[in-house]
């Protein structure tokens, strides 16, 4: 197994590669790596044209892995994602033909454009790393990472993701537009890429899937004190009973309809560990937990009508809760 120093080298190479490919989105590149090292899946939400798809491709290019993009559309069928049993006329038997989900890095582009039946085809794959077709189950690769994208400003022809599927995503990353200087840099970069485009210009991979699996294992081995574990649990409990943490203000008693699930506790633990590893440390601090709290919790908490009427977003409420919970 690699030592921590060599793993930090791999991490720095991945960071540098992603930041070159995705200009002005350092938060995106960091959280992509957090989700990858935490062995989870990530949902990217943002307006069109801000490099969501580019980010997925850049990550896949950096790792010598099998990559597949699935363009979700209203007419997509579950079998188009998982694969299906195809009748073989020469043998008279059915043979499983794998679908695009049977790859190591999968981009589910515009996932909210497919109906719930197709979206649910991802549930087993994301939760158990296998797909079941007919009476047989097929294991997915040891490295299996789903990057899903959705556009929040379009409503026509879209289907909201079911809560059960949202909970399968370890993180939900919300993206905005780059600033003016970053946009100018993007303009020049794309122009240079178009000028030097060749038939075979795929960049050389920086690492192997085995390196990512080693990073995932190393993150699990990082030291976490009992006080940090308690802090994680208190954050999740606060989303279920916010009135106990925000004081006696009656206006705070009816802000959250549903809090985060126990899966959020596990996700906070893994993502905090990944964040510590990305920062070159072999121990986890409360700052690591706070750094990942919003993307881990925001899609797992449902606010009440009263909170929405008051103009309070999920992020607003989570920030208030985090500010009221001291690290032990």
mmCIF file of C-alpha atoms in Angstrom:
data_model
loop_
_atom_site.group_PDB
_atom_site.id
_atom_site.type_symbol
_atom_site.label_atom_id
_atom_site.label_comp_id
_atom_site.label_asym_id
_atom_site.label_seq_id
_atom_site.Cartn_x
_atom_site.Cartn_y
_atom_site.Cartn_z
ATOM 1 C CA UNK A 1 0.000 0.000 0.000
ATOM 2 C CA UNK A 2 1.234 3.515 -0.769
ATOM 3 C CA UNK A 3 2.426 5.657 2.123
ATOM 4 C CA UNK A 4 0.741 8.965 2.946
ATOM 5 C CA UNK A 5 3.415 11.057 1.200
ATOM 6 C CA UNK A 6 3.007 9.254 -2.136
ATOM 7 C CA UNK A 7 -0.782 9.462 -1.828
ATOM 8 C CA UNK A 8 -0.550 13.217 -1.275
ATOM 9 C CA UNK A 9 1.464 13.393 -4.508
ATOM 10 C CA UNK A 10 -1.320 11.635 -6.411
ATOM 11 C CA UNK A 11 -3.873 13.986 -4.851
ATOM 12 C CA UNK A 12 -1.882 17.093 -5.806
ATOM 13 C CA UNK A 13 -1.539 15.845 -9.387
ATOM 14 C CA UNK A 14 -5.289 15.252 -9.624
ATOM 15 C CA UNK A 15 -6.040 18.693 -8.163
ATOM 16 C CA UNK A 16 -3.693 20.426 -10.577
ATOM 17 C CA UNK A 17 -5.109 18.548 -13.568
ATOM 18 C CA UNK A 18 -8.728 19.344 -12.664
ATOM 19 C CA UNK A 19 -8.008 23.003 -11.929
ATOM 20 C CA UNK A 20 -6.357 23.354 -15.340
ATOM 21 C CA UNK A 21 -9.342 21.738 -17.058
ATOM 22 C CA UNK A 22 -12.029 23.519 -15.014
ATOM 23 C CA UNK A 23 -11.036 27.137 -14.548
ATOM 24 C CA UNK A 24 -12.593 29.169 -11.753
ATOM 25 C CA UNK A 25 -14.307 26.200 -10.084
ATOM 26 C CA UNK A 26 -11.860 25.220 -7.346
ATOM 27 C CA UNK A 27 -14.705 24.316 -4.999
ATOM 28 C CA UNK A 28 -16.089 21.926 -7.607
ATOM 29 C CA UNK A 29 -12.752 20.188 -8.136
ATOM 30 C CA UNK A 30 -12.190 19.820 -4.389
ATOM 31 C CA UNK A 31 -15.635 18.388 -3.705
ATOM 32 C CA UNK A 32 -15.404 16.011 -6.659
ATOM 33 C CA UNK A 33 -12.230 14.573 -5.136
ATOM 34 C CA UNK A 34 -13.831 14.441 -1.679
ATOM 35 C CA UNK A 35 -16.725 12.368 -3.023
ATOM 36 C CA UNK A 36 -14.380 10.128 -5.018
ATOM 37 C CA UNK A 37 -12.078 9.419 -2.061
ATOM 38 C CA UNK A 38 -15.082 9.003 0.245
ATOM 39 C CA UNK A 39 -16.330 6.256 -2.110
ATOM 40 C CA UNK A 40 -19.607 7.997 -2.784
ATOM 41 C CA UNK A 41 -21.461 9.609 -5.669
ATOM 42 C CA UNK A 42 -21.988 13.275 -6.433
ATOM 43 C CA UNK A 43 -24.842 15.328 -7.872
ATOM 44 C CA UNK A 44 -23.800 18.548 -9.632
ATOM 45 C CA UNK A 45 -26.490 21.214 -9.906
ATOM 46 C CA UNK A 46 -26.021 24.460 -11.760
ATOM 47 C CA UNK A 47 -26.983 26.469 -14.836
ATOM 48 C CA UNK A 48 -25.926 25.185 -18.261
ATOM 49 C CA UNK A 49 -22.484 25.799 -19.650
ATOM 50 C CA UNK A 50 -20.459 25.949 -16.416
ATOM 51 C CA UNK A 51 -18.331 22.845 -17.039
ATOM 52 C CA UNK A 52 -20.316 20.175 -15.190
ATOM 53 C CA UNK A 53 -19.801 17.687 -18.015
ATOM 54 C CA UNK A 54 -16.226 18.891 -18.585
ATOM 55 C CA UNK A 55 -15.455 18.193 -14.924
ATOM 56 C CA UNK A 56 -16.604 14.584 -15.212
ATOM 57 C CA UNK A 57 -14.590 14.013 -18.381
ATOM 58 C CA UNK A 58 -11.487 15.645 -16.915
ATOM 59 C CA UNK A 59 -11.626 13.389 -13.869
ATOM 60 C CA UNK A 60 -12.100 10.305 -16.030
ATOM 61 C CA UNK A 61 -9.135 11.317 -18.203
ATOM 62 C CA UNK A 62 -6.930 11.712 -15.134
ATOM 63 C CA UNK A 63 -7.639 8.129 -14.052
ATOM 64 C CA UNK A 64 -6.889 5.206 -16.366
ATOM 65 C CA UNK A 65 -10.474 4.024 -16.051
ATOM 66 C CA UNK A 66 -13.458 3.032 -18.135
ATOM 67 C CA UNK A 67 -15.721 6.059 -18.599
ATOM 68 C CA UNK A 68 -19.244 6.228 -19.984
ATOM 69 C CA UNK A 69 -21.656 9.097 -20.428
ATOM 70 C CA UNK A 70 -25.400 8.442 -20.267
ATOM 71 C CA UNK A 71 -27.572 11.196 -21.707
ATOM 72 C CA UNK A 72 -30.828 11.007 -19.778
ATOM 73 C CA UNK A 73 -33.914 11.726 -21.867
ATOM 74 C CA UNK A 74 -37.663 11.221 -21.328
ATOM 75 C CA UNK A 75 -37.728 8.167 -23.632
ATOM 76 C CA UNK A 76 -34.847 6.351 -21.897
ATOM 77 C CA UNK A 77 -35.634 2.857 -20.553
ATOM 78 C CA UNK A 78 -34.157 1.152 -17.457
ATOM 79 C CA UNK A 79 -32.507 -1.463 -19.663
ATOM 80 C CA UNK A 80 -30.719 1.300 -21.547
ATOM 81 C CA UNK A 81 -28.889 2.030 -18.293
ATOM 82 C CA UNK A 82 -28.374 -1.379 -16.684
ATOM 83 C CA UNK A 83 -28.225 -3.613 -19.750
ATOM 84 C CA UNK A 84 -30.604 -6.431 -20.566
ATOM 85 C CA UNK A 85 -30.891 -10.107 -21.489
ATOM 86 C CA UNK A 86 -30.737 -10.455 -25.268
ATOM 87 C CA UNK A 87 -31.947 -13.577 -27.048
ATOM 88 C CA UNK A 88 -29.165 -15.273 -29.019
ATOM 89 C CA UNK A 89 -30.712 -16.921 -32.035
ATOM 90 C CA UNK A 90 -27.712 -19.137 -32.769
ATOM 91 C CA UNK A 91 -27.768 -20.713 -29.283
ATOM 92 C CA UNK A 92 -31.419 -20.326 -28.384
ATOM 93 C CA UNK A 93 -30.454 -18.780 -25.050
ATOM 94 C CA UNK A 94 -30.525 -15.354 -23.449
ATOM 95 C CA UNK A 95 -27.233 -13.584 -22.806
ATOM 96 C CA UNK A 96 -26.737 -10.532 -20.629
ATOM 97 C CA UNK A 97 -25.427 -7.535 -22.548
ATOM 98 C CA UNK A 98 -24.135 -4.989 -20.102
ATOM 99 C CA UNK A 99 -25.292 -1.385 -20.182
ATOM 100 C CA UNK A 100 -23.302 1.816 -19.716
ATOM 101 C CA UNK A 101 -23.651 1.631 -15.922
ATOM 102 C CA UNK A 102 -21.113 -1.227 -15.896
ATOM 103 C CA UNK A 103 -18.174 1.153 -16.076
ATOM 104 C CA UNK A 104 -15.884 2.697 -13.476
ATOM 105 C CA UNK A 105 -16.783 6.375 -13.881
ATOM 106 C CA UNK A 106 -20.282 7.115 -15.133
ATOM 107 C CA UNK A 107 -21.649 10.532 -16.074
ATOM 108 C CA UNK A 108 -25.448 10.655 -15.714
ATOM 109 C CA UNK A 109 -26.001 13.833 -17.724
ATOM 110 C CA UNK A 110 -29.202 15.792 -17.029
ATOM 111 C CA UNK A 111 -30.459 13.024 -14.776
ATOM 112 C CA UNK A 112 -33.712 14.848 -14.022
ATOM 113 C CA UNK A 113 -34.816 14.567 -17.661
ATOM 114 C CA UNK A 114 -35.591 10.849 -17.270
ATOM 115 C CA UNK A 115 -38.747 9.549 -15.550
ATOM 116 C CA UNK A 116 -38.661 8.014 -12.078
ATOM 117 C CA UNK A 117 -38.587 4.433 -13.378
ATOM 118 C CA UNK A 118 -35.281 5.061 -15.118
ATOM 119 C CA UNK A 119 -33.859 7.065 -12.233
ATOM 120 C CA UNK A 120 -34.700 4.202 -9.881
ATOM 121 C CA UNK A 121 -32.597 1.879 -12.066
ATOM 122 C CA UNK A 122 -29.616 3.647 -10.538
ATOM 123 C CA UNK A 123 -30.677 2.961 -6.929
ATOM 124 C CA UNK A 124 -29.336 -0.576 -6.665
ATOM 125 C CA UNK A 125 -26.172 0.287 -8.583
ATOM 126 C CA UNK A 126 -25.385 3.294 -6.405
ATOM 127 C CA UNK A 127 -26.341 1.639 -3.135
ATOM 128 C CA UNK A 128 -25.048 -1.927 -3.566
ATOM 129 C CA UNK A 129 -22.618 -1.740 -6.505
ATOM 130 C CA UNK A 130 -24.537 -4.309 -8.484
ATOM 131 C CA UNK A 131 -27.364 -4.468 -11.011
ATOM 132 C CA UNK A 132 -30.053 -7.123 -11.191
ATOM 133 C CA UNK A 133 -31.505 -8.105 -14.552
ATOM 134 C CA UNK A 134 -34.006 -10.941 -14.577
ATOM 135 C CA UNK A 135 -32.939 -13.509 -11.992
ATOM 136 C CA UNK A 136 -29.249 -12.626 -12.028
ATOM 137 C CA UNK A 137 -27.173 -9.968 -10.300
ATOM 138 C CA UNK A 138 -24.005 -8.557 -11.803
ATOM 139 C CA UNK A 139 -21.265 -6.878 -9.760
ATOM 140 C CA UNK A 140 -20.000 -3.462 -10.730
ATOM 141 C CA UNK A 141 -16.269 -2.635 -10.824
ATOM 142 C CA UNK A 142 -14.492 -2.066 -7.469
ATOM 143 C CA UNK A 143 -14.068 1.576 -8.465
ATOM 144 C CA UNK A 144 -17.563 2.826 -9.296
ATOM 145 C CA UNK A 145 -18.256 6.552 -9.251
ATOM 146 C CA UNK A 146 -21.426 8.241 -10.538
ATOM 147 C CA UNK A 147 -21.360 11.937 -11.396
ATOM 148 C CA UNK A 148 -24.883 13.165 -12.112
ATOM 149 C CA UNK A 149 -25.776 16.616 -13.416
ATOM 150 C CA UNK A 150 -28.999 18.555 -13.417
ATOM 151 C CA UNK A 151 -30.112 22.029 -14.454
ATOM 152 C CA UNK A 152 -32.154 23.760 -11.713
ATOM 153 C CA UNK A 153 -33.645 26.504 -13.890
ATOM 154 C CA UNK A 154 -35.500 24.297 -16.382
ATOM 155 C CA UNK A 155 -38.846 22.802 -15.407
ATOM 156 C CA UNK A 156 -40.472 21.671 -18.661
ATOM 157 C CA UNK A 157 -39.645 18.060 -19.490
ATOM 158 C CA UNK A 158 -37.933 17.367 -16.160
ATOM 159 C CA UNK A 159 -38.752 14.966 -13.342
ATOM 160 C CA UNK A 160 -37.707 15.757 -9.751
ATOM 161 C CA UNK A 161 -35.407 13.129 -8.282
ATOM 162 C CA UNK A 162 -37.113 10.932 -5.665
ATOM 163 C CA UNK A 163 -35.910 11.458 -2.091
ATOM 164 C CA UNK A 164 -34.655 7.856 -1.958
ATOM 165 C CA UNK A 165 -32.381 8.481 -4.911
ATOM 166 C CA UNK A 166 -31.206 11.865 -3.661
ATOM 167 C CA UNK A 167 -30.145 10.144 -0.437
ATOM 168 C CA UNK A 168 -27.912 7.794 -2.467
ATOM 169 C CA UNK A 169 -25.767 10.736 -3.522
ATOM 170 C CA UNK A 170 -23.064 11.370 -0.949
ATOM 171 C CA UNK A 171 -22.815 15.031 -1.917
ATOM 172 C CA UNK A 172 -24.842 17.627 -3.791
ATOM 173 C CA UNK A 173 -22.658 20.403 -5.157
ATOM 174 C CA UNK A 174 -24.328 23.655 -6.219
ATOM 175 C CA UNK A 175 -22.434 25.658 -8.812
ATOM 176 C CA UNK A 176 -22.580 29.253 -9.947
ATOM 177 C CA UNK A 177 -21.026 31.283 -12.729
ATOM 178 C CA UNK A 178 -17.267 32.038 -12.730
ATOM 179 C CA UNK A 179 -16.034 35.577 -12.152
ATOM 180 C CA UNK A 180 -14.909 37.853 -14.999
ATOM 181 C CA UNK A 181 -11.198 36.988 -14.812
ATOM 182 C CA UNK A 182 -11.924 33.254 -14.794
ATOM 183 C CA UNK A 183 -14.303 33.645 -17.738
ATOM 184 C CA UNK A 184 -11.604 35.420 -19.726
ATOM 185 C CA UNK A 185 -9.195 32.582 -18.910
ATOM 186 C CA UNK A 186 -11.789 30.032 -20.072
ATOM 187 C CA UNK A 187 -12.194 31.933 -23.352
ATOM 188 C CA UNK A 188 -8.453 31.825 -24.049
ATOM 189 C CA UNK A 189 -8.067 28.205 -22.968
ATOM 190 C CA UNK A 190 -10.857 26.914 -25.225
ATOM 191 C CA UNK A 191 -9.474 28.905 -28.152
ATOM 192 C CA UNK A 192 -6.028 27.328 -27.662
ATOM 193 C CA UNK A 193 -7.562 23.857 -27.349
ATOM 194 C CA UNK A 194 -9.453 24.335 -30.624
ATOM 195 C CA UNK A 195 -6.284 25.509 -32.388
ATOM 196 C CA UNK A 196 -4.266 22.494 -31.257
ATOM 197 C CA UNK A 197 -6.992 19.881 -31.486
ATOM 198 C CA UNK A 198 -5.838 16.600 -33.050
ATOM 199 C CA UNK A 199 -7.446 13.270 -33.799
ATOM 200 C CA UNK A 200 -5.895 11.691 -30.699
ATOM 201 C CA UNK A 201 -5.372 14.330 -28.029
ATOM 202 C CA UNK A 202 -6.542 12.453 -24.953
ATOM 203 C CA UNK A 203 -4.213 13.398 -22.077
ATOM 204 C CA UNK A 204 -2.125 10.750 -20.386
ATOM 205 C CA UNK A 205 -3.693 9.315 -17.237
ATOM 206 C CA UNK A 206 -2.132 10.365 -13.936
ATOM 207 C CA UNK A 207 -3.099 7.329 -11.873
ATOM 208 C CA UNK A 208 -4.800 3.937 -11.910
ATOM 209 C CA UNK A 209 -8.091 2.835 -10.335
ATOM 210 C CA UNK A 210 -5.995 0.917 -7.795
ATOM 211 C CA UNK A 211 -4.522 4.261 -6.649
ATOM 212 C CA UNK A 212 -8.012 5.624 -5.996
ATOM 213 C CA UNK A 213 -8.986 2.466 -4.104
ATOM 214 C CA UNK A 214 -5.836 2.884 -1.989
ATOM 215 C CA UNK A 215 -6.801 6.504 -1.252
ATOM 216 C CA UNK A 216 -10.266 5.357 -0.199
ATOM 217 C CA UNK A 217 -8.760 2.790 2.163
ATOM 218 C CA UNK A 218 -6.276 5.296 3.563
ATOM 219 C CA UNK A 219 -9.099 7.758 4.306
ATOM 220 C CA UNK A 220 -10.880 5.085 6.350
ATOM 221 C CA UNK A 221 -7.679 4.564 8.364
ATOM 222 C CA UNK A 222 -7.331 8.205 9.420
ATOM 223 C CA UNK A 223 -7.621 8.923 13.129
ATOM 224 C CA UNK A 224 -10.911 10.425 14.297
ATOM 225 C CA UNK A 225 -11.422 11.244 17.963
ATOM 226 C CA UNK A 226 -14.621 10.437 19.818
ATOM 227 C CA UNK A 227 -15.356 14.156 20.163
ATOM 228 C CA UNK A 228 -15.369 14.542 16.354
ATOM 229 C CA UNK A 229 -17.654 11.517 16.058
ATOM 230 C CA UNK A 230 -20.007 13.115 18.588
ATOM 231 C CA UNK A 231 -19.900 16.375 16.628
ATOM 232 C CA UNK A 232 -20.983 14.557 13.459
ATOM 233 C CA UNK A 233 -23.889 12.911 15.265
ATOM 234 C CA UNK A 234 -25.003 16.214 16.813
ATOM 235 C CA UNK A 235 -25.060 17.914 13.405
ATOM 236 C CA UNK A 236 -27.347 15.236 12.009
ATOM 237 C CA UNK A 237 -29.564 15.217 15.097
ATOM 238 C CA UNK A 238 -29.921 19.006 14.813
ATOM 239 C CA UNK A 239 -31.555 18.601 11.380
ATOM 240 C CA UNK A 240 -34.213 16.390 12.979
ATOM 241 C CA UNK A 241 -34.868 18.521 16.059
ATOM 242 C CA UNK A 242 -33.679 22.046 15.215
ATOM 243 C CA UNK A 243 -35.652 23.600 18.047
ATOM 244 C CA UNK A 244 -33.351 21.919 20.570
ATOM 245 C CA UNK A 245 -30.313 23.625 19.079
ATOM 246 C CA UNK A 246 -31.612 27.043 17.997
ATOM 247 C CA UNK A 247 -32.897 28.126 21.403
ATOM 248 C CA UNK A 248 -36.426 28.862 22.600
ATOM 249 C CA UNK A 249 -37.517 31.025 19.690
ATOM 250 C CA UNK A 250 -40.925 29.653 18.661
ATOM 251 C CA UNK A 251 -40.286 30.749 15.072
ATOM 252 C CA UNK A 252 -37.529 28.131 14.871
ATOM 253 C CA UNK A 253 -39.708 25.223 15.952
ATOM 254 C CA UNK A 254 -41.300 24.538 12.580
ATOM 255 C CA UNK A 255 -38.598 25.051 9.979
ATOM 256 C CA UNK A 256 -37.554 21.534 8.971
ATOM 257 C CA UNK A 257 -40.109 18.934 7.936
ATOM 258 C CA UNK A 258 -37.706 16.023 7.480
ATOM 259 C CA UNK A 259 -34.153 15.848 8.755
ATOM 260 C CA UNK A 260 -31.179 13.930 7.455
ATOM 261 C CA UNK A 261 -31.142 10.131 7.477
ATOM 262 C CA UNK A 262 -28.553 7.903 9.168
ATOM 263 C CA UNK A 263 -26.916 7.644 5.750
ATOM 264 C CA UNK A 264 -25.990 11.312 6.229
ATOM 265 C CA UNK A 265 -24.067 10.437 9.394
ATOM 266 C CA UNK A 266 -22.017 7.878 7.476
ATOM 267 C CA UNK A 267 -21.494 10.318 4.617
ATOM 268 C CA UNK A 268 -20.270 13.068 6.965
ATOM 269 C CA UNK A 269 -17.802 10.636 8.489
ATOM 270 C CA UNK A 270 -16.401 9.517 5.130
ATOM 271 C CA UNK A 271 -16.327 12.974 3.557
ATOM 272 C CA UNK A 272 -14.626 14.541 6.592
ATOM 273 C CA UNK A 273 -11.965 11.841 6.377
ATOM 274 C CA UNK A 274 -11.522 12.472 2.642
ATOM 275 C CA UNK A 275 -11.251 16.212 3.264
ATOM 276 C CA UNK A 276 -8.515 15.631 5.856
ATOM 277 C CA UNK A 277 -6.602 13.389 3.439
ATOM 278 C CA UNK A 278 -6.912 15.977 0.667
ATOM 279 C CA UNK A 279 -5.318 18.462 3.051
ATOM 280 C CA UNK A 280 -2.421 16.093 3.765
ATOM 281 C CA UNK A 281 -3.377 15.183 7.334
ATOM 282 C CA UNK A 282 -3.671 11.775 8.979
ATOM 283 C CA UNK A 283 -6.314 12.905 11.482
ATOM 284 C CA UNK A 284 -9.781 14.479 11.225
ATOM 285 C CA UNK A 285 -10.783 17.778 12.845
ATOM 286 C CA UNK A 286 -14.171 19.502 13.335
ATOM 287 C CA UNK A 287 -13.132 21.885 10.538
ATOM 288 C CA UNK A 288 -13.135 18.909 8.150
ATOM 289 C CA UNK A 289 -16.706 18.136 9.180
ATOM 290 C CA UNK A 290 -17.822 21.745 8.732
ATOM 291 C CA UNK A 291 -16.097 21.905 5.321
ATOM 292 C CA UNK A 292 -18.285 19.122 3.924
ATOM 293 C CA UNK A 293 -21.486 19.640 5.941
ATOM 294 C CA UNK A 294 -23.429 21.678 3.382
ATOM 295 C CA UNK A 295 -22.893 19.457 0.304
ATOM 296 C CA UNK A 296 -23.512 16.338 2.408
ATOM 297 C CA UNK A 297 -26.711 17.558 4.111
ATOM 298 C CA UNK A 298 -28.428 20.027 1.763
ATOM 299 C CA UNK A 299 -30.202 17.404 -0.366
ATOM 300 C CA UNK A 300 -31.238 15.311 2.638
ATOM 301 C CA UNK A 301 -33.179 18.019 4.496
ATOM 302 C CA UNK A 302 -36.696 19.142 3.548
ATOM 303 C CA UNK A 303 -37.844 22.516 4.842
ATOM 304 C CA UNK A 304 -41.408 23.369 5.865
ATOM 305 C CA UNK A 305 -43.730 25.768 4.107
ATOM 306 C CA UNK A 306 -43.134 28.247 6.925
ATOM 307 C CA UNK A 307 -39.394 28.248 6.249
ATOM 308 C CA UNK A 308 -39.942 28.696 2.523
ATOM 309 C CA UNK A 309 -42.431 31.526 3.136
ATOM 310 C CA UNK A 310 -39.827 33.234 5.309
ATOM 311 C CA UNK A 311 -37.340 33.008 2.450
ATOM 312 C CA UNK A 312 -35.063 30.552 4.268
ATOM 313 C CA UNK A 313 -33.259 28.069 2.053
ATOM 314 C CA UNK A 314 -31.928 24.722 3.216
ATOM 315 C CA UNK A 315 -28.401 26.155 3.169
ATOM 316 C CA UNK A 316 -29.536 29.093 5.337
ATOM 317 C CA UNK A 317 -30.960 26.738 7.948
ATOM 318 C CA UNK A 318 -27.947 24.444 7.893
ATOM 319 C CA UNK A 319 -25.576 27.380 8.392
ATOM 320 C CA UNK A 320 -27.633 28.502 11.381
ATOM 321 C CA UNK A 321 -27.570 25.035 12.870
ATOM 322 C CA UNK A 322 -23.814 24.650 12.326
ATOM 323 C CA UNK A 323 -23.168 27.998 14.010
ATOM 324 C CA UNK A 324 -25.151 26.874 17.088
ATOM 325 C CA UNK A 325 -23.389 23.517 17.562
ATOM 326 C CA UNK A 326 -19.990 23.806 19.221
ATOM 327 C CA UNK A 327 -17.296 21.244 18.555
ATOM 328 C CA UNK A 328 -16.865 19.082 21.639
#
